[in-house]
PDB file of C-alpha atoms and ligand atoms in Angstrom:
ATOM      1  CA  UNK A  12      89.271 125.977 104.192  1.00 42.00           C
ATOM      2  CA  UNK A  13      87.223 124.504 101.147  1.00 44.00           C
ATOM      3  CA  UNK A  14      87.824 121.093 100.254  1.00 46.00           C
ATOM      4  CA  UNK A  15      90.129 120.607  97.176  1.00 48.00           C
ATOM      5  CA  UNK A  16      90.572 117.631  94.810  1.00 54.00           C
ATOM      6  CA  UNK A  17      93.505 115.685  96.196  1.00 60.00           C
ATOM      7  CA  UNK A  18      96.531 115.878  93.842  1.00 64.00           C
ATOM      8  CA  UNK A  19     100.041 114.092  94.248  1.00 75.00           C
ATOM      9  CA  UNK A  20     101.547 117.520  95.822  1.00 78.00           C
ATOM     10  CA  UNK A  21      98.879 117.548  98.534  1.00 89.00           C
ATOM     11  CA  UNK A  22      99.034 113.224  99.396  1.00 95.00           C
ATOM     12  CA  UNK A  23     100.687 113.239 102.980  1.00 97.00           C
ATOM     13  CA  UNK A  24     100.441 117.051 103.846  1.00 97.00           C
ATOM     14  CA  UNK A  25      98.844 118.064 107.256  1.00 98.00           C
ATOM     15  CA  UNK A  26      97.132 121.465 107.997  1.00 98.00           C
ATOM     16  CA  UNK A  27      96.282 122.354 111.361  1.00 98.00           C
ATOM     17  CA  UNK A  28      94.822 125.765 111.384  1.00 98.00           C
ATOM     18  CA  UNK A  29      93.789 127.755 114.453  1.00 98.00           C
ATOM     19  CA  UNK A  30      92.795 124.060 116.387  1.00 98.00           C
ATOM     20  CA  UNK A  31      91.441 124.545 119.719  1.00 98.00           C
ATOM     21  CA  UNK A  32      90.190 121.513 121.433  1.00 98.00           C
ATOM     22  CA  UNK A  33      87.919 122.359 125.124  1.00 97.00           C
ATOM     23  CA  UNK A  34      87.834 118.441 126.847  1.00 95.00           C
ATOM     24  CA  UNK A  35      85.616 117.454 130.019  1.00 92.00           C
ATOM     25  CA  UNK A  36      82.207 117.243 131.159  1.00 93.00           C
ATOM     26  CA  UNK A  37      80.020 120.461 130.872  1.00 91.00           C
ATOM     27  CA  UNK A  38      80.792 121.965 134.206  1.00 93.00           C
ATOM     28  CA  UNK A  39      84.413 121.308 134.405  1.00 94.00           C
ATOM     29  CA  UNK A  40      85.392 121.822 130.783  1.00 95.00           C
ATOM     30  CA  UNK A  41      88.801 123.185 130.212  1.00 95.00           C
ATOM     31  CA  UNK A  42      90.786 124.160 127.002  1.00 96.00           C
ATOM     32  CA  UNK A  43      93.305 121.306 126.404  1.00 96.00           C
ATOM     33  CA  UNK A  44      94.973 122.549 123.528  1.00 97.00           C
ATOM     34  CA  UNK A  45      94.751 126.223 122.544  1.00 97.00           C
ATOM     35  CA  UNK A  46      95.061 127.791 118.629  1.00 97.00           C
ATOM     36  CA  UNK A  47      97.466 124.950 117.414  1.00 98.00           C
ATOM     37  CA  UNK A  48      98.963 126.145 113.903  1.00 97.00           C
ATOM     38  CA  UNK A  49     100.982 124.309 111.966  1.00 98.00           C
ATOM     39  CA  UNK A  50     101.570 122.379 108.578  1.00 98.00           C
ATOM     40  CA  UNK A  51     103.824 119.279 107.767  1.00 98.00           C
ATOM     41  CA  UNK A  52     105.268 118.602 104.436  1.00 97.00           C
ATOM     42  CA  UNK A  53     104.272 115.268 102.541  1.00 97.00           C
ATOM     43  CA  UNK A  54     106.842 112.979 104.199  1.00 97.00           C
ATOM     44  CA  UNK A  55     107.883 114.414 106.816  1.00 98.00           C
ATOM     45  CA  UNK A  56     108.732 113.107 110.284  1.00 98.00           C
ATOM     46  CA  UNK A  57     108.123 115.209 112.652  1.00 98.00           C
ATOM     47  CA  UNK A  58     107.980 114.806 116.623  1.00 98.00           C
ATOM     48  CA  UNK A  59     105.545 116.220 119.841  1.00 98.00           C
ATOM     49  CA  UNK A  60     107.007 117.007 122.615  1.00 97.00           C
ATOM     50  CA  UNK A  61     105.696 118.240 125.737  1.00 94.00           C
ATOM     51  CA  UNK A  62     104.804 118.188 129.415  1.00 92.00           C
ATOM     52  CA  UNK A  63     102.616 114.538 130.333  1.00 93.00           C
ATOM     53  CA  UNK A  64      99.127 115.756 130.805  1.00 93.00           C
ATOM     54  CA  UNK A  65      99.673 118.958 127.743  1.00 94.00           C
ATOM     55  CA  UNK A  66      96.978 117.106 125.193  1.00 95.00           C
ATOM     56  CA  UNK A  67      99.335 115.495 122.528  1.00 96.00           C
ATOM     57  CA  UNK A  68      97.621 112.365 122.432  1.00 96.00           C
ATOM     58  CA  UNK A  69      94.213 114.637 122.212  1.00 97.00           C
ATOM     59  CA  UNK A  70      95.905 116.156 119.377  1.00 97.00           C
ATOM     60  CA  UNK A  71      97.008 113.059 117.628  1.00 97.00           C
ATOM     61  CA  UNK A  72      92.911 111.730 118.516  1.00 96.00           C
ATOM     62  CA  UNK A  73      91.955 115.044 116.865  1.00 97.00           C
ATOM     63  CA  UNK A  74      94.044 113.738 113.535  1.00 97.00           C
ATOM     64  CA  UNK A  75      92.963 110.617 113.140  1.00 97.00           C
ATOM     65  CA  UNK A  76      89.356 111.799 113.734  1.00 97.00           C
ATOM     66  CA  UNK A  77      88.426 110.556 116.892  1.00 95.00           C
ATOM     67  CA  UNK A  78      88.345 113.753 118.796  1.00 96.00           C
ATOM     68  CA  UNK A  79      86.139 116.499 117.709  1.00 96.00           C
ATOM     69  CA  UNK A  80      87.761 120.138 116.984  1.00 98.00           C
ATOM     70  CA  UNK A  81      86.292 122.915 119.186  1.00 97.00           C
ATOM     71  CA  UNK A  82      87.214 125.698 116.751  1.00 98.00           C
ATOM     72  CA  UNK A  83      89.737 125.176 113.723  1.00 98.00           C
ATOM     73  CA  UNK A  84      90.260 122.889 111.167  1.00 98.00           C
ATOM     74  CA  UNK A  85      92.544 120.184 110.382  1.00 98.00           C
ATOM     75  CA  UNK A  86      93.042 118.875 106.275  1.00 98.00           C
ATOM     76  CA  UNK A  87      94.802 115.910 105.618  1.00 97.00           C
ATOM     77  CA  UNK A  88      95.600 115.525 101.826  1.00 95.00           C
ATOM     78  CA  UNK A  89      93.989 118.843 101.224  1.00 94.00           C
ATOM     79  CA  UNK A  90      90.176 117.485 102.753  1.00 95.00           C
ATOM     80  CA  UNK A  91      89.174 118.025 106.054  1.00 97.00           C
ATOM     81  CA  UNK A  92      89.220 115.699 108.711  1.00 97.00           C
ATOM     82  CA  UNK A  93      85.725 114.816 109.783  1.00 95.00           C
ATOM     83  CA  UNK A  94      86.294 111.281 111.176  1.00 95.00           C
ATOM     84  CA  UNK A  95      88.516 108.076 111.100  1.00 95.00           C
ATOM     85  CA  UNK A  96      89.521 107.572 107.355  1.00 94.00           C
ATOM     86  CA  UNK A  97      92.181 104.687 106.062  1.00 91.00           C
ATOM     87  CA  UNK A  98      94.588 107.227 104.508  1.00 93.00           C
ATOM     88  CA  UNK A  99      95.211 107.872 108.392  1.00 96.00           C
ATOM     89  CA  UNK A 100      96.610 105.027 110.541  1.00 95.00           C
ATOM     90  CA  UNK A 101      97.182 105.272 114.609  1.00 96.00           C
ATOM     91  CA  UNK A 102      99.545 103.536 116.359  1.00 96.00           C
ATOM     92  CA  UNK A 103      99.555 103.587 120.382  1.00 90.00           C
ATOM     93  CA  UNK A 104     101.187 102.328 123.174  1.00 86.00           C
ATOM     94  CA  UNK A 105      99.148  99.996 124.355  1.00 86.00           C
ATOM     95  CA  UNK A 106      98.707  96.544 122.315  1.00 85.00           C
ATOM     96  CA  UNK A 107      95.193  96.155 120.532  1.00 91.00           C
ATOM     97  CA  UNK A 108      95.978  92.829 118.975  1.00 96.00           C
ATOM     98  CA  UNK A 109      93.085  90.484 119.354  1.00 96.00           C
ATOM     99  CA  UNK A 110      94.876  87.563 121.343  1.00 97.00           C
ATOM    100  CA  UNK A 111      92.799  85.211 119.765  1.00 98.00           C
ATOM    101  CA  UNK A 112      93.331  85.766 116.331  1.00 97.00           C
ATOM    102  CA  UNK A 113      96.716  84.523 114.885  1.00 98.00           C
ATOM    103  CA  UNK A 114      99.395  87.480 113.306  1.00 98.00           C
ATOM    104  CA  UNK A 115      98.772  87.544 109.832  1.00 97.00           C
ATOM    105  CA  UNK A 116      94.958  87.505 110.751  1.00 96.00           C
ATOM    106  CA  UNK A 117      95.545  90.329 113.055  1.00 96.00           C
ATOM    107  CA  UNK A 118      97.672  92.220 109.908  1.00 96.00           C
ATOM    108  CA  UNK A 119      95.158  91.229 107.759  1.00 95.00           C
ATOM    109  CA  UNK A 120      92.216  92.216 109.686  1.00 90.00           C
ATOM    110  CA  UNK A 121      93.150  95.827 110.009  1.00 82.00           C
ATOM    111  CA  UNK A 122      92.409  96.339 105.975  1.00 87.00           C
ATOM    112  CA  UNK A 123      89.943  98.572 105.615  1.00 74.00           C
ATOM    113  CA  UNK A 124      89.124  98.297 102.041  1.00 69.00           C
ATOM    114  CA  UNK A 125      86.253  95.681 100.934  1.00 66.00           C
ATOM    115  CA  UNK A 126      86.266  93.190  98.488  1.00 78.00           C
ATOM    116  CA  UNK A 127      89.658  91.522  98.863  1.00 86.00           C
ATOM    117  CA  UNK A 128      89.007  87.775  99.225  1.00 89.00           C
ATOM    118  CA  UNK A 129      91.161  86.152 102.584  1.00 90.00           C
ATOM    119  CA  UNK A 130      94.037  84.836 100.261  1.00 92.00           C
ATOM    120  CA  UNK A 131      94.424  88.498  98.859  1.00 93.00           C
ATOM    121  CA  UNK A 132      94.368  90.096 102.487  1.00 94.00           C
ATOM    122  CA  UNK A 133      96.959  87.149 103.632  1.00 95.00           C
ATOM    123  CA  UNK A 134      99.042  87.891 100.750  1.00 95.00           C
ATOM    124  CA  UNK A 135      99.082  91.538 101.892  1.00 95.00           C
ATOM    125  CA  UNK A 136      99.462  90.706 105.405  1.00 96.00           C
ATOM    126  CA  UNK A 137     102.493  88.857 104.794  1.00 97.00           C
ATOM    127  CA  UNK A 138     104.602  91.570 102.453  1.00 96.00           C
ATOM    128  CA  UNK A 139     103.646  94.179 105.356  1.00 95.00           C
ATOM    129  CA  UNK A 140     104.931  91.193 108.180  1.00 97.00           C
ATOM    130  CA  UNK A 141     107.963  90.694 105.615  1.00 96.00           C
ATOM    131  CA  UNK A 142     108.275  94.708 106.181  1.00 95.00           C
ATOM    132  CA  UNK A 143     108.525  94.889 109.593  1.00 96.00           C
ATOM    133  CA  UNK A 144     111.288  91.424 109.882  1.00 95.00           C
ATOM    134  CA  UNK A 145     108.080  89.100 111.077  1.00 97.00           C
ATOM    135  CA  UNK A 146     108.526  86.855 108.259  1.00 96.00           C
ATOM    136  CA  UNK A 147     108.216  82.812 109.656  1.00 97.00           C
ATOM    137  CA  UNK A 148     105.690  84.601 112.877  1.00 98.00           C
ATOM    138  CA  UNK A 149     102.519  84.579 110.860  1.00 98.00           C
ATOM    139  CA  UNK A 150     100.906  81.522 112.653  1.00 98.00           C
ATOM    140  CA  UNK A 151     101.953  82.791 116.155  1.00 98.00           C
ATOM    141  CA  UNK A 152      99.481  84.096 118.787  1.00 98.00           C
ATOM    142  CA  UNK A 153     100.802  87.672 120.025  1.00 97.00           C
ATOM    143  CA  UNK A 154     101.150  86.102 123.248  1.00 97.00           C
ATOM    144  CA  UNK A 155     103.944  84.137 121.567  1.00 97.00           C
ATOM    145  CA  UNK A 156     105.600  86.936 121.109  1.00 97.00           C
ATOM    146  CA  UNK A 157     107.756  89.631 123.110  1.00 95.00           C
ATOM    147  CA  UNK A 158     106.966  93.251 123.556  1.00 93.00           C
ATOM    148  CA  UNK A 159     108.785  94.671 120.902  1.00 94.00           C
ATOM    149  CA  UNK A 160     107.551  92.329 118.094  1.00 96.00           C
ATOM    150  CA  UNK A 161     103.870  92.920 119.423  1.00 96.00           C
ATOM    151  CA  UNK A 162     104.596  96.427 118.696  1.00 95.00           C
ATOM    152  CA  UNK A 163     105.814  95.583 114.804  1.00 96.00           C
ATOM    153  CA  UNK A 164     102.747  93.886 114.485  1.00 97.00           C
ATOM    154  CA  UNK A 165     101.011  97.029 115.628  1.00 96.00           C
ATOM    155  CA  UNK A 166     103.005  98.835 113.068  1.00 96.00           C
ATOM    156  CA  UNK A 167     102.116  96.437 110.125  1.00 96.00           C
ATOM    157  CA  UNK A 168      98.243  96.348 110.835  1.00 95.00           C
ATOM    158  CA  UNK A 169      98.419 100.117 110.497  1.00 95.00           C
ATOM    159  CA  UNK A 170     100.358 100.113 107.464  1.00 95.00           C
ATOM    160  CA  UNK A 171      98.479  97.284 105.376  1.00 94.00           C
ATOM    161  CA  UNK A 172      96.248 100.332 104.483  1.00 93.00           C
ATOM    162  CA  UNK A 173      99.260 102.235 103.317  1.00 93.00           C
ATOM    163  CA  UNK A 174      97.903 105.671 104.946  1.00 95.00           C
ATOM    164  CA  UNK A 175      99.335 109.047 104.091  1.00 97.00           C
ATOM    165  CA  UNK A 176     100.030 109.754 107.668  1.00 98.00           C
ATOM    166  CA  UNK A 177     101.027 107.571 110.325  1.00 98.00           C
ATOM    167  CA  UNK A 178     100.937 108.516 113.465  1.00 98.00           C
ATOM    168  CA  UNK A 179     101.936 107.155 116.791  1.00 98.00           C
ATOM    169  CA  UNK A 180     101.480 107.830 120.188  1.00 97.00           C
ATOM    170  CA  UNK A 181     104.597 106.997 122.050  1.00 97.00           C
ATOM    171  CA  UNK A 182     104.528 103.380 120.514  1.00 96.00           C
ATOM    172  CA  UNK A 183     107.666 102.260 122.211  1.00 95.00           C
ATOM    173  CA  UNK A 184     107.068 103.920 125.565  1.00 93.00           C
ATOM    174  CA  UNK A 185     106.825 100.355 126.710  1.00 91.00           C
ATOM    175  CA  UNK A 186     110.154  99.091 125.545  1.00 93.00           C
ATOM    176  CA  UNK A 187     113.922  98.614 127.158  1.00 94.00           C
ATOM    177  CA  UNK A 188     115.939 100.678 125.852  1.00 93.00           C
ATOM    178  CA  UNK A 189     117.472  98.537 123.636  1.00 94.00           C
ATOM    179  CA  UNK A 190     114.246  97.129 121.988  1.00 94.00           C
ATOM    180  CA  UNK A 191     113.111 100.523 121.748  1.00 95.00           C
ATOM    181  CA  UNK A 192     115.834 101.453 119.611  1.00 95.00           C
ATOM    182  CA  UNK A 193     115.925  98.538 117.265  1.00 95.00           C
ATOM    183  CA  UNK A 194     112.182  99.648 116.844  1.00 96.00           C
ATOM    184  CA  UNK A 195     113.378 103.690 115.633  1.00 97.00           C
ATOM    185  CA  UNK A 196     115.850 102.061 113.453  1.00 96.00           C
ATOM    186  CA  UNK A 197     113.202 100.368 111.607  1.00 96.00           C
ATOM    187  CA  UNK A 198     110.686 102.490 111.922  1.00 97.00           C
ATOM    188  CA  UNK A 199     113.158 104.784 110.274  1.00 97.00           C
ATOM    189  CA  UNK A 200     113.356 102.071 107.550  1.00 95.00           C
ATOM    190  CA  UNK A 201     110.191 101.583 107.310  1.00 96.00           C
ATOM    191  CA  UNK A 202     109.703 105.479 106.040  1.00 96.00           C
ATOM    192  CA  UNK A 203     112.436 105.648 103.787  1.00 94.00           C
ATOM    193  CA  UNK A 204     110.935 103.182 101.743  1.00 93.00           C
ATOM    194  CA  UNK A 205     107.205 104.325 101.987  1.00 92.00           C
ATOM    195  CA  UNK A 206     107.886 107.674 103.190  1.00 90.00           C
ATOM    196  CA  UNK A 207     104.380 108.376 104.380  1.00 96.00           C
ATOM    197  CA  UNK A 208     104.569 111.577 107.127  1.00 98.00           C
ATOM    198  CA  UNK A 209     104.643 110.387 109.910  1.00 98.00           C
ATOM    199  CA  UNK A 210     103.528 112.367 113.298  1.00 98.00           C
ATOM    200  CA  UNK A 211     105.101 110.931 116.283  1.00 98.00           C
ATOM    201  CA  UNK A 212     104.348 111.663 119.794  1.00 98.00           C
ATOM    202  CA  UNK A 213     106.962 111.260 122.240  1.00 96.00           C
ATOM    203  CA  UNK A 214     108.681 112.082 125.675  1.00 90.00           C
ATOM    204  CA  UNK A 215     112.106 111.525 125.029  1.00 93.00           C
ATOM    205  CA  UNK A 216     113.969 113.927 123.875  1.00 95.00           C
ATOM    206  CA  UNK A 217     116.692 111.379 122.460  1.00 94.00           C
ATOM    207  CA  UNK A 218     114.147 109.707 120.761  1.00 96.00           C
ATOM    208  CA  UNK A 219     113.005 112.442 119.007  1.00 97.00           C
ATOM    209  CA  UNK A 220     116.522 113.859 118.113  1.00 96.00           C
ATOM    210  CA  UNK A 221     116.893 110.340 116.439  1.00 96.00           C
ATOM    211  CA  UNK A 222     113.691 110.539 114.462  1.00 98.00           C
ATOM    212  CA  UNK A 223     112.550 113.746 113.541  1.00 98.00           C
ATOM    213  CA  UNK A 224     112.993 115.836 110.904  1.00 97.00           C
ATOM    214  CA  UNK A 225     111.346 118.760 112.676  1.00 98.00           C
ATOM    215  CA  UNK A 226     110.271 118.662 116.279  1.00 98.00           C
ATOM    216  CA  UNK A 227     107.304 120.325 117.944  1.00 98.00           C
ATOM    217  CA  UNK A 228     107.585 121.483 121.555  1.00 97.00           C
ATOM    218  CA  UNK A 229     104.506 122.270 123.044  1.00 96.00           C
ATOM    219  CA  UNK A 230     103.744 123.893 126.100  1.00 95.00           C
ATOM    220  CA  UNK A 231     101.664 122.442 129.700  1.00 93.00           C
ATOM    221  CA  UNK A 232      97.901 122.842 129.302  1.00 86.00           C
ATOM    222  CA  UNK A 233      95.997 124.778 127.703  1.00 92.00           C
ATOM    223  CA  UNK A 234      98.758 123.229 125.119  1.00 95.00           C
ATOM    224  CA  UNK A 235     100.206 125.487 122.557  1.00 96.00           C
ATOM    225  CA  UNK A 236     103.452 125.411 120.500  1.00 97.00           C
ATOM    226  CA  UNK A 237     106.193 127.126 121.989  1.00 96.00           C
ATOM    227  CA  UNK A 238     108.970 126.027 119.404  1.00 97.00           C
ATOM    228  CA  UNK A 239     109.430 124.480 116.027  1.00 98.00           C
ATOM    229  CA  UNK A 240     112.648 123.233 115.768  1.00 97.00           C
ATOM    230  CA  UNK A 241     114.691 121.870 112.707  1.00 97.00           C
ATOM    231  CA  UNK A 242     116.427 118.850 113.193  1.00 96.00           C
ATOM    232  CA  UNK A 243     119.527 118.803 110.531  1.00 92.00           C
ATOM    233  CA  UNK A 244     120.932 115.960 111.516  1.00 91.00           C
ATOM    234  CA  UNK A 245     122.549 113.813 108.862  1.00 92.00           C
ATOM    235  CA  UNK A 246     120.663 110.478 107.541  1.00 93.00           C
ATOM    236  CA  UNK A 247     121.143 107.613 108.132  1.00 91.00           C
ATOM    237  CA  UNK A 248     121.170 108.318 111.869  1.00 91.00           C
ATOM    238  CA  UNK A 249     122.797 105.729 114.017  1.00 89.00           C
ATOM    239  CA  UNK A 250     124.541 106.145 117.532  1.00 87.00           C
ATOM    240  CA  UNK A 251     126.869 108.162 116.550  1.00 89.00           C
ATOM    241  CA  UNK A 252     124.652 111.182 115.588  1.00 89.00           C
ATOM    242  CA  UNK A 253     123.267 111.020 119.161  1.00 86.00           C
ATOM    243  CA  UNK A 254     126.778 112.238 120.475  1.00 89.00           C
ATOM    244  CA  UNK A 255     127.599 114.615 117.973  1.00 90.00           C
ATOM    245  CA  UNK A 256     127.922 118.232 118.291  1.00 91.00           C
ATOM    246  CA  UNK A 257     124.459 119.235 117.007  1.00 90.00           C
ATOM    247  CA  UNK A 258     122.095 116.810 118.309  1.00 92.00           C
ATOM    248  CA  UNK A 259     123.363 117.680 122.117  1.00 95.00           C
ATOM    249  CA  UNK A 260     122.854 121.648 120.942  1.00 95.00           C
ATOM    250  CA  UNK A 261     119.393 120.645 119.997  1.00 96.00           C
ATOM    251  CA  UNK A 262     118.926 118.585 123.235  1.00 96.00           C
ATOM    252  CA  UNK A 263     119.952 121.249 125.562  1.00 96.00           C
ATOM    253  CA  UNK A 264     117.677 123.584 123.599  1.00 96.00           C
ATOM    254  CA  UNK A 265     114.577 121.279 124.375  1.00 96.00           C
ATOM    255  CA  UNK A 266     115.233 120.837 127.782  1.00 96.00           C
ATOM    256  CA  UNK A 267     115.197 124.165 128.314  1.00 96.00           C
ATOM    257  CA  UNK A 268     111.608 124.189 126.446  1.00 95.00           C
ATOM    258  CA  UNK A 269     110.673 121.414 128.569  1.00 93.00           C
ATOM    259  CA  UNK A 270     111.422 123.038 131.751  1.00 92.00           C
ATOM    260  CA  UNK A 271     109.670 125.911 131.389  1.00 90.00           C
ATOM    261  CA  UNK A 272     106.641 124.606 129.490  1.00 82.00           C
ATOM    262  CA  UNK A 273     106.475 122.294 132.898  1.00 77.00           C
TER     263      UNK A 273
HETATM  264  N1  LIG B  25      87.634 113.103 127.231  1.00 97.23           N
HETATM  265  C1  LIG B  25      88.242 113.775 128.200  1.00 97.23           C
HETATM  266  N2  LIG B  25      87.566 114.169 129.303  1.00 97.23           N
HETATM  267  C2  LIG B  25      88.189 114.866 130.288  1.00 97.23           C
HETATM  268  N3  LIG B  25      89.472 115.196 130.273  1.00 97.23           N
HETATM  269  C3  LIG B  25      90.194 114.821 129.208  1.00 97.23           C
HETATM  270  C4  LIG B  25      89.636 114.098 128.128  1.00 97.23           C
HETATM  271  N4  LIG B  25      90.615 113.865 127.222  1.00 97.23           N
HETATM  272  C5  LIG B  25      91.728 114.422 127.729  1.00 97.23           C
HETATM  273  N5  LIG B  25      91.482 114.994 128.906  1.00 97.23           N
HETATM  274  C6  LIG B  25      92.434 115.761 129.710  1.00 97.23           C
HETATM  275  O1  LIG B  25      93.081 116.635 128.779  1.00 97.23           O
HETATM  276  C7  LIG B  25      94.443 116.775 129.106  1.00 97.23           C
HETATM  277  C8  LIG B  25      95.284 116.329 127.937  1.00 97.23           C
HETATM  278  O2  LIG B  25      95.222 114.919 127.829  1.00 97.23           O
HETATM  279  P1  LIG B  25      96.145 114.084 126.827  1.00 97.23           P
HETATM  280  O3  LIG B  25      95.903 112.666 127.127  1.00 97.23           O
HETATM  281  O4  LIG B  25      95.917 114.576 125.457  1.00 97.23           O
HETATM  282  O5  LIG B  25      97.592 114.524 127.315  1.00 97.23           O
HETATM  283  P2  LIG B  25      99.000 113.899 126.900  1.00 97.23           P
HETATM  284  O6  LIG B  25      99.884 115.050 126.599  1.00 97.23           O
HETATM  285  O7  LIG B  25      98.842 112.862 125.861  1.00 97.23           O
HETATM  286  O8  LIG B  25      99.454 113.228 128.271  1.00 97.23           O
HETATM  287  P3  LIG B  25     100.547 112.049 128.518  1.00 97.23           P
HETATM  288  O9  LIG B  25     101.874 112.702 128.331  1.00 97.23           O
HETATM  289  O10 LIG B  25     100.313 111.647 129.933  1.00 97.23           O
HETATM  290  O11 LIG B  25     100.269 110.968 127.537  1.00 97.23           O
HETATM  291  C9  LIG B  25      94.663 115.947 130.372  1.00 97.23           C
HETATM  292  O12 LIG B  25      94.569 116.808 131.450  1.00 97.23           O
HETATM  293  C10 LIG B  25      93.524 114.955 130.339  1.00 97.23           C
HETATM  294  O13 LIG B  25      93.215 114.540 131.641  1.00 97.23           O
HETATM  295 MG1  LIG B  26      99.286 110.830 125.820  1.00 97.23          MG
END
């Protein structure tokens, strides 16, 4: 694929084309994910499932440009990936917040564009804080705060660069249940106002019912998709959808993936 001047039609659309990705030391290399194909819209969400140990999170290194392609290619905006760029932000779920540094200067400090003087990047900081409900937290330590805010200040370092594609590697695996589902309620907010795509890596099946637009199933190593699934669910979603007759369709549909891709 040539590289082609990115227009507005191409600004958030992902090509993966033919990706394989071989992992492991020279002697005990193995194929971790095998001829991945695939393309998502500008602004979609879509959702990875599959088996622990299949390579998602080597896929989602692979997009943000931390993980070198075998064979393949991926484009983001039309240009290939050839390392980390600012129009792609990852989110994990582990904390990376430096616990020294205060929360706007940990929001702040994830900008990756020069020449904005510390008042600027504060003022930015704070609309993307405002964003995620942290408004009043700026001059807290993370350790001053719990779990699930941590993770919103995750979310609003990432998105102070306003990147065409966010995505996240089971960023609320950590959470209770209910945190974690105050956190896809504003994540889900959060992308109906900026609707960036978003890629979202996940385990739970309900939690991808409740995101996705489109949901990815892929298989145990070496990983490739088994299913592409539509999610038609109604928007908003709220507890209500996760009972109704067509999310438990789709549910029963991805277990069945998930059993045999184990
Ligand atoms: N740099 C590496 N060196 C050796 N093995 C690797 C490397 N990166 C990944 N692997 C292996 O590749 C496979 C896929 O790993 P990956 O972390 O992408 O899986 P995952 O689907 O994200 O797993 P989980 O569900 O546990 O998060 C695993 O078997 C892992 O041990
Ligand atoms: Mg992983």
């Amino acid at each position: 694929m040539s590289a082609v001047p990115v227009t507005g039609a191409d600004v958030g659309r992902v090509d993966v084309r033919s990706v394989s990705i071989d992992v492991g030391p020279a002697n005990e290399r193995f194929t971790a994910l095998d001829r991945l194909d695939f393309t998502i819209e500008p602004g979609e969400f879509v959702c990875v499932l599959g088996p622990s140990g299949c390579g998602k999170s080597t896929l989602l290194g692979a997009m943000a440009g931390h993980v070198a392609l075998t064979r393949g290619e991926i484009a983001v905006d039309g240009e290939p990936v050839d390392g980390p760029h600012r129009n792609r932000g990852l989110v994990f779920q582990q904390h990376t917040l430096f616990p020294w540094k205060r929360v706007i200067d940990n929001v702040a400090f994830g900008l990756k564009m020069n020449g904005l003087c510390l008042a600027e990047r504060h003022r930015e900081a704070r609309e993307l804080l405002a964003l995620v409900g942290l408004q009043g937290f700026e001059s807290r330590y993370p350790v001053q705060l719990s779990g699930g805010m941590q993770q919103r200040v995750e979310i609003a370092r990432t998105l102070i660069n306003r990147p065409h594609v966010l995505l996240m590697d089971e960023p609320f695996g950590a959470l209770d249940a209910q945190t974690r589902r105050m956190m896809q309620r504003l994540l889900l907010d959060i992308w109906t106002r900026m609707r960036t795509t978003v890629l979202f890596v996940t385990h739970d099946i309900d939690e991808a019912l409740f995101l996705a637009d489109r949901i990815l199933v892929l298989s145990h190593r070496p990983a490739r998709i088994v299913a592409d699934i539509a999610v038609p669910l109604a928007r908003p979603r709220d507890d209500e959808s996760t009972v109704a007759a067509g999310f438990i369709d789709i549910k029963r549909r991805c277990l069945a993936l998930l059993r045999e891709a184990a």
